[in-house]
Structure formats: structure tokens, C-alpha cells
Short mmCIF file of C-alpha atoms in Angstrom, two decimals:
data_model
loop_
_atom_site.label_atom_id
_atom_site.label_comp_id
_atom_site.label_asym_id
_atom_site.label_seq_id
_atom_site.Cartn_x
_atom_site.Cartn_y
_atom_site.Cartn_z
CA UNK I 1 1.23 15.47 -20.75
CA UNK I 2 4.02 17.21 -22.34
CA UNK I 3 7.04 15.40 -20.56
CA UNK I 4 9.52 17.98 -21.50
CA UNK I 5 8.04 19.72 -18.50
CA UNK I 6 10.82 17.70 -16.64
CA UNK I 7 14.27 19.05 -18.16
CA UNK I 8 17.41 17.17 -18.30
CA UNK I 9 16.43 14.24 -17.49
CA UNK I 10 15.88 10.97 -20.62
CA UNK I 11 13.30 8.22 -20.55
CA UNK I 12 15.32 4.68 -19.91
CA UNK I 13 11.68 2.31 -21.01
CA UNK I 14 11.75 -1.02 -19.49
CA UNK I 15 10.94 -3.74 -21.71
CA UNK I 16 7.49 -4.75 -21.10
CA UNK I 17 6.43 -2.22 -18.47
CA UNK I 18 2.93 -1.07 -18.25
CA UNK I 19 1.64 2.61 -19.61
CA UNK I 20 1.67 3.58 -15.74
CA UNK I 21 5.37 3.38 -15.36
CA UNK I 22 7.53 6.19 -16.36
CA UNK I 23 11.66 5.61 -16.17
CA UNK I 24 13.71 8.66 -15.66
CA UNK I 25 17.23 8.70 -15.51
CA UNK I 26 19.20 12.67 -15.71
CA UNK I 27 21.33 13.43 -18.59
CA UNK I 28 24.23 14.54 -16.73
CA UNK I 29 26.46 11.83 -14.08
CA UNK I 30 26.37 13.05 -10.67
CA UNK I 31 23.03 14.38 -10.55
CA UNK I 32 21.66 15.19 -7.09
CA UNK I 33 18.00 13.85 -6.89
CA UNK I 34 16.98 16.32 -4.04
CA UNK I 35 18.08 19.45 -6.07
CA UNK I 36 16.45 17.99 -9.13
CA UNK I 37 13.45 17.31 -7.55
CA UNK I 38 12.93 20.83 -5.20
CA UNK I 39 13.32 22.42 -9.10
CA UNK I 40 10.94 20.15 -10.68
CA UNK I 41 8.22 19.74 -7.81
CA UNK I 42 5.49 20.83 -9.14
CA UNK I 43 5.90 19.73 -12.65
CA UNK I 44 6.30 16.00 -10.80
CA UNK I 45 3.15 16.59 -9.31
CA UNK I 46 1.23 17.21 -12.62
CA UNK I 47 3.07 14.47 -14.55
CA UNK I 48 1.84 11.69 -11.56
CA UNK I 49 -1.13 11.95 -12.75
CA UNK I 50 -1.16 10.65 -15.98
CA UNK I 51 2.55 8.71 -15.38
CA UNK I 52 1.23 7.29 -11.59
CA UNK I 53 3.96 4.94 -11.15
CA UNK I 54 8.00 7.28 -11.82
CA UNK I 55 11.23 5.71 -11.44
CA UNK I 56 13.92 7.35 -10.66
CA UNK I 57 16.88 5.77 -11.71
CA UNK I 58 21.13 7.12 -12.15
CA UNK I 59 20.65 9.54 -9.66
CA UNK I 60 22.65 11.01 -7.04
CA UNK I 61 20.85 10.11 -3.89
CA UNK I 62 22.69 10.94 -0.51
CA UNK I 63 21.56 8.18 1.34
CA UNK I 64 17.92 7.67 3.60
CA UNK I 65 17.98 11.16 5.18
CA UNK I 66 18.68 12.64 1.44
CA UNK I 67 15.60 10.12 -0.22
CA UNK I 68 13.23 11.75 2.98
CA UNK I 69 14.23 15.80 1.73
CA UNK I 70 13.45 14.58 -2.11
CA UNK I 71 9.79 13.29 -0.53
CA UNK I 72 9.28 16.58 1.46
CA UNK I 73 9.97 18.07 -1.79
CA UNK I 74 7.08 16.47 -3.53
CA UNK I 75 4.91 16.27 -0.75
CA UNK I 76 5.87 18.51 1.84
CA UNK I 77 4.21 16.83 4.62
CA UNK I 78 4.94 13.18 4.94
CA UNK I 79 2.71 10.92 7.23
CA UNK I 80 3.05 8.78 10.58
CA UNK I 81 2.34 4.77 9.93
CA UNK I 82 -1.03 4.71 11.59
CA UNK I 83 -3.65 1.71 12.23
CA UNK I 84 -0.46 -0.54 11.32
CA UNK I 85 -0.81 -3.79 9.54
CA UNK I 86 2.51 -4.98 8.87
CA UNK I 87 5.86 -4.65 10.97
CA UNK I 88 7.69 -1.56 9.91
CA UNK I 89 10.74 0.36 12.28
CA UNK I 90 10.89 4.04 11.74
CA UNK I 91 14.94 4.84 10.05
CA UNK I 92 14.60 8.31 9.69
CA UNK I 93 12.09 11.00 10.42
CA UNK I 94 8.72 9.84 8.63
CA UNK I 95 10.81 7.19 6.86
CA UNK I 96 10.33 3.32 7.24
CA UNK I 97 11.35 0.46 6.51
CA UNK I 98 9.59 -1.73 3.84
CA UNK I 99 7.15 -4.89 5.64
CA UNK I 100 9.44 -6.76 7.12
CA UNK I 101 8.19 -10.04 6.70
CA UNK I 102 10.21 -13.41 6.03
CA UNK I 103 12.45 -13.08 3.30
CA UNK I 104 11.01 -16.33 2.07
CA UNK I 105 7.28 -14.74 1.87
CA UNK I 106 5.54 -12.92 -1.26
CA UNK I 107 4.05 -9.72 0.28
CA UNK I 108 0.69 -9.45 -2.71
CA UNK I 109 -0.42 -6.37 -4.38
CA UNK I 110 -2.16 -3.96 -2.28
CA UNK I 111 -2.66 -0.07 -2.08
CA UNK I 112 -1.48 0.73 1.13
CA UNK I 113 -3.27 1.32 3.85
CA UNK I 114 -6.77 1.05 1.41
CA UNK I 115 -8.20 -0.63 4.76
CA UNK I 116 -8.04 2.42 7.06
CA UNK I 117 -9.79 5.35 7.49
CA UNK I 118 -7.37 7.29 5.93
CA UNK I 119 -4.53 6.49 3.12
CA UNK I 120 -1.81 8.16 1.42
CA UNK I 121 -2.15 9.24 -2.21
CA UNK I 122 1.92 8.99 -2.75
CA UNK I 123 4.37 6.46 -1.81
CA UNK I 124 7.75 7.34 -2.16
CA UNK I 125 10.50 4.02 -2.27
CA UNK I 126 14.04 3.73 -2.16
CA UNK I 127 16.37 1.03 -2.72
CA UNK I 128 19.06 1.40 -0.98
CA UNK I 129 20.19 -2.16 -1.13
CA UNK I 130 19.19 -4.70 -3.68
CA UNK I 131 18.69 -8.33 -2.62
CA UNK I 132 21.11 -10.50 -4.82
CA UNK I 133 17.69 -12.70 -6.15
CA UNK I 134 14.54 -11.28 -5.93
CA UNK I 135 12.68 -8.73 -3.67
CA UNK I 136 11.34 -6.52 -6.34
CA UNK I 137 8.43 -4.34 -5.76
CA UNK I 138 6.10 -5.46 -8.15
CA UNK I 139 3.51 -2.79 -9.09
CA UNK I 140 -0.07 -3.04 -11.06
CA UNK I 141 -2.61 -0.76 -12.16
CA UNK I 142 -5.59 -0.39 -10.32
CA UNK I 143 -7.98 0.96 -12.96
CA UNK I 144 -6.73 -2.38 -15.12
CA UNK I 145 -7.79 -4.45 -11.79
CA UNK I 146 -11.09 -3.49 -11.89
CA UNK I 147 -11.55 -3.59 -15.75
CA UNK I 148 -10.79 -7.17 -15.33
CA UNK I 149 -13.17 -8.21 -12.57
CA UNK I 150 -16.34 -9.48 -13.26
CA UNK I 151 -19.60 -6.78 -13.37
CA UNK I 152 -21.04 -8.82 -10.91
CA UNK I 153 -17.95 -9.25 -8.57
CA UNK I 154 -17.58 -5.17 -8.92
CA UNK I 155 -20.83 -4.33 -8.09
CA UNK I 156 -21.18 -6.64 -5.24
CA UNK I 157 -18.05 -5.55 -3.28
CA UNK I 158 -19.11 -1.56 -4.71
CA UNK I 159 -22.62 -1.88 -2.93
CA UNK I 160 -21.51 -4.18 0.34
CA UNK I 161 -17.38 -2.66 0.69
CA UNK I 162 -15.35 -4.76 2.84
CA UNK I 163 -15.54 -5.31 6.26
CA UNK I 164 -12.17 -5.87 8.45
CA UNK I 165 -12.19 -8.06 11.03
CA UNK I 166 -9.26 -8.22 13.45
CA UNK I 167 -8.47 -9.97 16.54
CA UNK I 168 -5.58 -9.19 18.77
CA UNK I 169 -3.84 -10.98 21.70
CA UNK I 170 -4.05 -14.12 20.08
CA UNK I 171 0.34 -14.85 19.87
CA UNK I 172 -0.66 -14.46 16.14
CA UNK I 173 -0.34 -10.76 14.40
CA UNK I 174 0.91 -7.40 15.44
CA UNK I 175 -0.30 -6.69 19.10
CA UNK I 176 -2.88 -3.81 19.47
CA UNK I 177 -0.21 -1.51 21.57
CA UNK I 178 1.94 -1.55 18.34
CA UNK I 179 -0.96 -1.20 15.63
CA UNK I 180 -2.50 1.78 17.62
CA UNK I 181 1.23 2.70 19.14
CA UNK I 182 -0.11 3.36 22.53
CA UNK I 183 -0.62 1.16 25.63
CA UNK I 184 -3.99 2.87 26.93
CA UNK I 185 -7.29 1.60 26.06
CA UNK I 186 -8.87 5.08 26.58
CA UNK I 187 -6.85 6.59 23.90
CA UNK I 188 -7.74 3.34 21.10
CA UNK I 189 -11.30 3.52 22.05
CA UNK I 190 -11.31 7.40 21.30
CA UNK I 191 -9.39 7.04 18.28
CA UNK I 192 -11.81 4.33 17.12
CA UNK I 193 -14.51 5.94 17.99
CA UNK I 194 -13.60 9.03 15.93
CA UNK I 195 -12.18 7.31 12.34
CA UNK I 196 -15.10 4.59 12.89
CA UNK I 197 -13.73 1.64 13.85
CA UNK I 198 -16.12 -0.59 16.16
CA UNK I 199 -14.09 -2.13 19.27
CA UNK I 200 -14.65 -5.07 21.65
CA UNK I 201 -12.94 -5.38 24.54
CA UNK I 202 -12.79 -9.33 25.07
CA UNK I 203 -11.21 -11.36 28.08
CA UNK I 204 -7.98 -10.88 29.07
CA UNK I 205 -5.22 -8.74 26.64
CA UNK I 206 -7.41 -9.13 23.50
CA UNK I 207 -9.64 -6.77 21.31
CA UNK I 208 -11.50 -6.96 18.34
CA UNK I 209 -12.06 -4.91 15.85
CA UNK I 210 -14.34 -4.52 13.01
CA UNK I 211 -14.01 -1.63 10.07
CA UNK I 212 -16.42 -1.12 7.26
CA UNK I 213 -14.39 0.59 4.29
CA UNK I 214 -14.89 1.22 0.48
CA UNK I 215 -14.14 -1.47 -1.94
CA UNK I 216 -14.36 0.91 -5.15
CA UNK I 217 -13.13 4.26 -5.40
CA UNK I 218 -13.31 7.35 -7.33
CA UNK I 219 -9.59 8.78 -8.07
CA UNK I 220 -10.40 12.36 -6.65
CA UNK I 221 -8.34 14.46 -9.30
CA UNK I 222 -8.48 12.03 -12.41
CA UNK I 223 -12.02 10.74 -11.65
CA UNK I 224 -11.42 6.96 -12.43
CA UNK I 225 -12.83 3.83 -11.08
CA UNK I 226 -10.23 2.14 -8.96
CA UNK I 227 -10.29 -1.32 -7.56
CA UNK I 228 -9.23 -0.28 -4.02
CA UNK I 229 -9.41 -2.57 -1.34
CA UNK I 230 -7.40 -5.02 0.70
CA UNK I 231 -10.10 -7.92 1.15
CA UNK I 232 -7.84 -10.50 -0.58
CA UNK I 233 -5.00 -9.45 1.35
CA UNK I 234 -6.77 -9.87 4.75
CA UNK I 235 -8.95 -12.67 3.85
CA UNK I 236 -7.76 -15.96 5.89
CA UNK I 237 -7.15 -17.97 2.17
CA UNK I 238 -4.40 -15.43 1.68
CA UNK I 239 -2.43 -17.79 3.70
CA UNK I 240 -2.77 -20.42 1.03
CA UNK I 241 -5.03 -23.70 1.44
CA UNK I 242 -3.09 -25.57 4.27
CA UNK I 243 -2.11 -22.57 6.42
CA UNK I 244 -6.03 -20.98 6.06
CA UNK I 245 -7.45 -24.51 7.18
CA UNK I 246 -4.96 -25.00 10.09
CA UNK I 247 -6.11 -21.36 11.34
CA UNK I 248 -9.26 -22.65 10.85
CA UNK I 249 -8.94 -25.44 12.55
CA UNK I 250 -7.15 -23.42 15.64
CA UNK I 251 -9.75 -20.38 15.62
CA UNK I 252 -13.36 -19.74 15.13
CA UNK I 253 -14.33 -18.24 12.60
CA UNK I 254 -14.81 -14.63 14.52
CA UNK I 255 -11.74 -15.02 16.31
CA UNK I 256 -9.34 -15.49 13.47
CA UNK I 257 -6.56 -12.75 14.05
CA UNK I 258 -7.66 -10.85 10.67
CA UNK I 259 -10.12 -12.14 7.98
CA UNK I 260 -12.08 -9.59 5.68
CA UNK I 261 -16.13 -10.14 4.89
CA UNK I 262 -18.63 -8.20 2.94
CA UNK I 263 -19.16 -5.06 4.44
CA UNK I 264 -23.21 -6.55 5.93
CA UNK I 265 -20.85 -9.08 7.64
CA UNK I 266 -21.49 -11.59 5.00
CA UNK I 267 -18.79 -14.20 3.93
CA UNK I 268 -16.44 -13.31 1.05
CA UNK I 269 -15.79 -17.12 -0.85
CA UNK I 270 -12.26 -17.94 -1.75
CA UNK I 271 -13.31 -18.59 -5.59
CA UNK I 272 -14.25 -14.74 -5.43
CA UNK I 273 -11.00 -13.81 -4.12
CA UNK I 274 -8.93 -15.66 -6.41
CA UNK I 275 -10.92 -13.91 -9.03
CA UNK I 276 -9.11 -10.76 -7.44
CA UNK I 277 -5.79 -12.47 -7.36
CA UNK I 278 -5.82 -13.23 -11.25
CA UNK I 279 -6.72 -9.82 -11.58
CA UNK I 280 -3.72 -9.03 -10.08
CA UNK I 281 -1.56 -11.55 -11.89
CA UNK I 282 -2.52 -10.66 -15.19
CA UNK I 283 -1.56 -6.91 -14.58
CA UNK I 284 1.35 -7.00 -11.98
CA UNK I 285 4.70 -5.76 -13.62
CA UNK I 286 8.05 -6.60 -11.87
CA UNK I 287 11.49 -5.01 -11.98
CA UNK I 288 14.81 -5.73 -10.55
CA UNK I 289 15.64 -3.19 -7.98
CA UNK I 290 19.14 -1.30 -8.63
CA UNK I 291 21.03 0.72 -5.78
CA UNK I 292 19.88 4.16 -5.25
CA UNK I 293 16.61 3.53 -7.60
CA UNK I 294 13.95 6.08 -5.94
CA UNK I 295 10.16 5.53 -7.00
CA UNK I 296 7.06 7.41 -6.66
CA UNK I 297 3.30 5.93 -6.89
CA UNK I 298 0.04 7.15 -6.47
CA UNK I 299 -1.38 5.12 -4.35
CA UNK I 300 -4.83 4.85 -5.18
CA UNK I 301 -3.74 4.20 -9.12
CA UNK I 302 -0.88 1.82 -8.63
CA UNK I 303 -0.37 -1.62 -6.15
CA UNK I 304 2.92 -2.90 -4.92
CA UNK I 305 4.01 -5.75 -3.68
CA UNK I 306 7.56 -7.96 -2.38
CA UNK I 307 8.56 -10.77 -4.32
CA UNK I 308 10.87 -13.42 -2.13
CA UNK I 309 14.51 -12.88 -2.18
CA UNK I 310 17.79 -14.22 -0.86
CA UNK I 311 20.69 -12.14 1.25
CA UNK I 312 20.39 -8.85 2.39
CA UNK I 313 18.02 -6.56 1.55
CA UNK I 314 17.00 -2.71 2.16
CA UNK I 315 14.19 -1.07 0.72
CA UNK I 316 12.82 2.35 2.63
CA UNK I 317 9.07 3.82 1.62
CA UNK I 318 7.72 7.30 2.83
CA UNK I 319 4.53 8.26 2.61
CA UNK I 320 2.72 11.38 2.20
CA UNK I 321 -0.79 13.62 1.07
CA UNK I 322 -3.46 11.54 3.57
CA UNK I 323 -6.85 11.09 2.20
CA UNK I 324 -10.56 9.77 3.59
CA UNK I 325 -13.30 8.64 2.41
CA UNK I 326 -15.16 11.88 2.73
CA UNK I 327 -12.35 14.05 1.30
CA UNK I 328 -11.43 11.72 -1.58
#
């Protein structure tokens, strides 16, 4: 890809980054991201796909609403957070806030929403207010994942996928009103129903639910193997040894509020998740956030994550191009 497709703009490299990332910063102080980017869409567009990580750094931003018209620009229609797994509060339009878990907390690499029936291809981010230590948003390759994994461990999870498992109305985990953002059990059953999700009603408040998804995927426009999947993510050692035995201890194993098997309903062992997780080590790549930084992924070829940090912090994602399994 001839990067002089995107004019007056200069590389800044980050020492160490990965071949994925590409740092942009414009020639010219004062430059106003949105108007950069509405001239440069399409060219963006074709340079994601061999650059799928882009930072966009020196900018002229505008603030939240301004980082929203700069996604619409790329990807005209942005995307409602649907079958929710993390705690997120809408800020503007189709723009969110990042997880908001404990500041304390690492948030591990993951392509978002690789559990559902349907994902994003592009993440947009935007910093809007570094954390004075920590809380970058670490990012890894996907195809580099699954280059490191194991034959064995790849073909297993390609031929089985990953089934989800989650339990609500336990006091533990979003409730099922928020992940489904309705409070009628008609309208989860239908959706369920329709994107494939089995549902059981069980005493009381709670549900469970049970998802079969891909664990491998073929990029649909580059045609690469991707590890994408959020088994180690929802898996119940992702809490760490004490935390996963204390659940344990607390819940059966079918009623833990979310815990990921083989896709046959099979257990997943931890020594084949923290296979995964050194996957992920050995390839994530982390940078220190700076105010008004604006980055694009696609999703399916690059992770994030949230490293802990300390004081306040404000990161905003958008989210945009949905895909499924059938029109991947």
C-alpha cells in the first residue's frame, strides 16, 4: 500500500510497535481531524487493511461529538452496543464509554464482541483524557495469535468453537434487562431465538443462556486466519486462581454467571487457556495514551485491552460496519 494515498499527514513510528500499527500525525498545527478524515475516507478504508491498527495523533479533534462525525466519516453507520458484556453509558449518539471496570483491574485482549452473533469490523477510540499512570489500550495481532497456538489447540477450538455460557440474576454480572436493554421476556426470547442464542428461563429473576460461536475466522476481505474468540476472556480462570475457586466454591459449575466450554459443551482446561493468554502476551503492544489521540482497528485483525491506572481517566470507542458469521 502506497501510503502517500493519505496527503499531509507524516508517520511518527513508535519504538517497538508491531507491523499492524500505523502512527499518523498532519504536517500542519491545527489540523481538524473530521475535515481530514471526510477528504481521506476512502483512502483510510483501503490503507486498514494492510495498516489494521491507525493512530491518529496531533490532531485537531473538537471534542466527543467531533471524534463521533470523524467515525461517521469512515464508517457511515455506527452501531448500538448489543448482547452487552461489559458496563458501558452511551456519551454521545452511538458513542460510549470504554468498560468501565475498576480502575485497579486489567481488562485482557479481546476482539470485541467476537462472542455474539454479530461484531463490528472497526473500532474507533478516543482519548480524551489520559490517566496520569497507566490505562493504555494495549492492542495485538490476531493473525500472530493464532500463528503462535499450538496445531492441536487451533484445530480443536476450529472444529468444536466456543460455547458461552451465562447466568443472570445471580447479584454477580450485568443483569439480563441491561445486556438485552429491555425488561420483557417476549422480546429476549425473540431476539434469541432469531441470532441463535438458546434461553432458559430458571426460578425466580434468572436466565441462562448458552451461544455456540466460531473460534477461528476467515478475515472476509484479506482472507487470513484469525484467532477470534473470547473463551479465555469468559472462562471462570480469567478471574485468576483464588477468585475462579471461590466462584467455584459459591456456584455450580452450570450456574456460574459466565464461563465458556467447547462448543459440544465439553470443558475447556485452564492449561489450554493460558496457552491463549501467552499467546497474547508475547504479541500485545502497549502505548501511553496522549490527549486527543484518536485510533482506528479492525476488529477482527487487531485485540485491545485496559491496562490498570491511577486518577481520572476518559477513553470513548465507537463502533461501526456489523458482521455475522454467515456474511463474514
Amino acid at each position: 500500500m502506497d501510503l502517500r494515498v493519505l496527503s499531509d499527514v507524516v508517520q511518527r513510528p513508535l519504538p517497538g510497535a508491531p507491523a499492524c500499527l500505523l502512527v499518523v500525525s498532519p504536517e500542519r498545527e491545527g489540523c481538524d481531524l473530521v475535515e481530514w478524515g471526510r477528504a481521506h475516507a476512502e483512502a483510510l478504508r483501503q490503507v486498514l487493511r494492510e495498516r489494521p491498527a491507525m493512530l491518529f495523533r496531533g490532531f485537531r479533534v473538537g471534542g466527543v461529538e467531533a471524534f463521533e462525525r470523524f467515525a461517521e466519516a469512515i464508517q457511515p453507520t455506527l452501531a448500538e452496543y448489543q448482547e452487552r458484556s461489559t458496563p458501558r453509558t452511551e456519551v454521545s449518539g452511538k458513542v460510549y464509554t470504554s468498560t468501565e471496570y475498576p480502575a485497579n483491574e486489567t481488562i485482557p485482549q479481546h476482539n470485541e464482541m467476537s462472542y455474539a452473533s454479530a461484531w463490528p469490523m472497526k473500532l474507533f477510540f478516543h482519548c480524551v483524557q489520559p490517566s496520569p499512570e497507566g490505562g493504555a489500550t494495549p492492542i495485538a495481532d490476531s493473525r500472530e495469535v493464532y500463528e503462535l497456538l499450538s496445531p492441536r489447540l487451533r484445530e480443536r477450538f476450529a472444529e468444536k468453537r466456543v460455547m458461552y455460557v451465562r447466568n443472570y440474576g445471580t447479584g454477580v454480572d450485568l443483569p439480563w434487562q441491561k445486556v438485552f436493554q429491555t425488561e420483557d421476556r417476549a422480546q429476549v426470547d425473540a431476539y434469541c431465538q432469531r441470532v441463535g442464542i438458546q434461553v432458559e428461563w430458571l426460578g425466580g429473576n434468572r436466565m441462562r443462556t448458552r451461544s455456540v460461536r466460531p473460534a477461528v475466522m476467515q478475515h472476509p476481505e484479506t482472507k487470513e486466519t484469525v484467532w477470534f474468540n473470547q473463551a479465555h476472556l469468559f472462562h471462570v480462570s480469567n478471574l485468576g486462581p483464588k477468585m475462579s475457586a471461590a466462584m467455584r466454591m459459591v456456584f455450580k459449575e452450570q450456574d456460574l454467571p459466565r464461563n465458556s466450554l467447547y462448543g459440544d459443551g465439553t470443558p475447556i482446561s485452564d492449561a489450554e487457556l493460558e496457552e491463549v493468554r501467552e499467546a497474547y502476551r508475547k504479541t500485545t503492544f502497549a502505548f501511553p495514551w496522549q490527549a486527543g489521540d484518536v485510533m482506528m482497528l479492525d476488529n477482527m485483525l487487531v485485540t485491545h485491552g485496559r491496562t490498570p491506572f491511577s486518577g481520572a481517566r476518559r477513553v470513548v470507542v465507537a463502533m461501526g460496519e456489523m458482521r455475522t458469521e454467515n456474511n463474514s
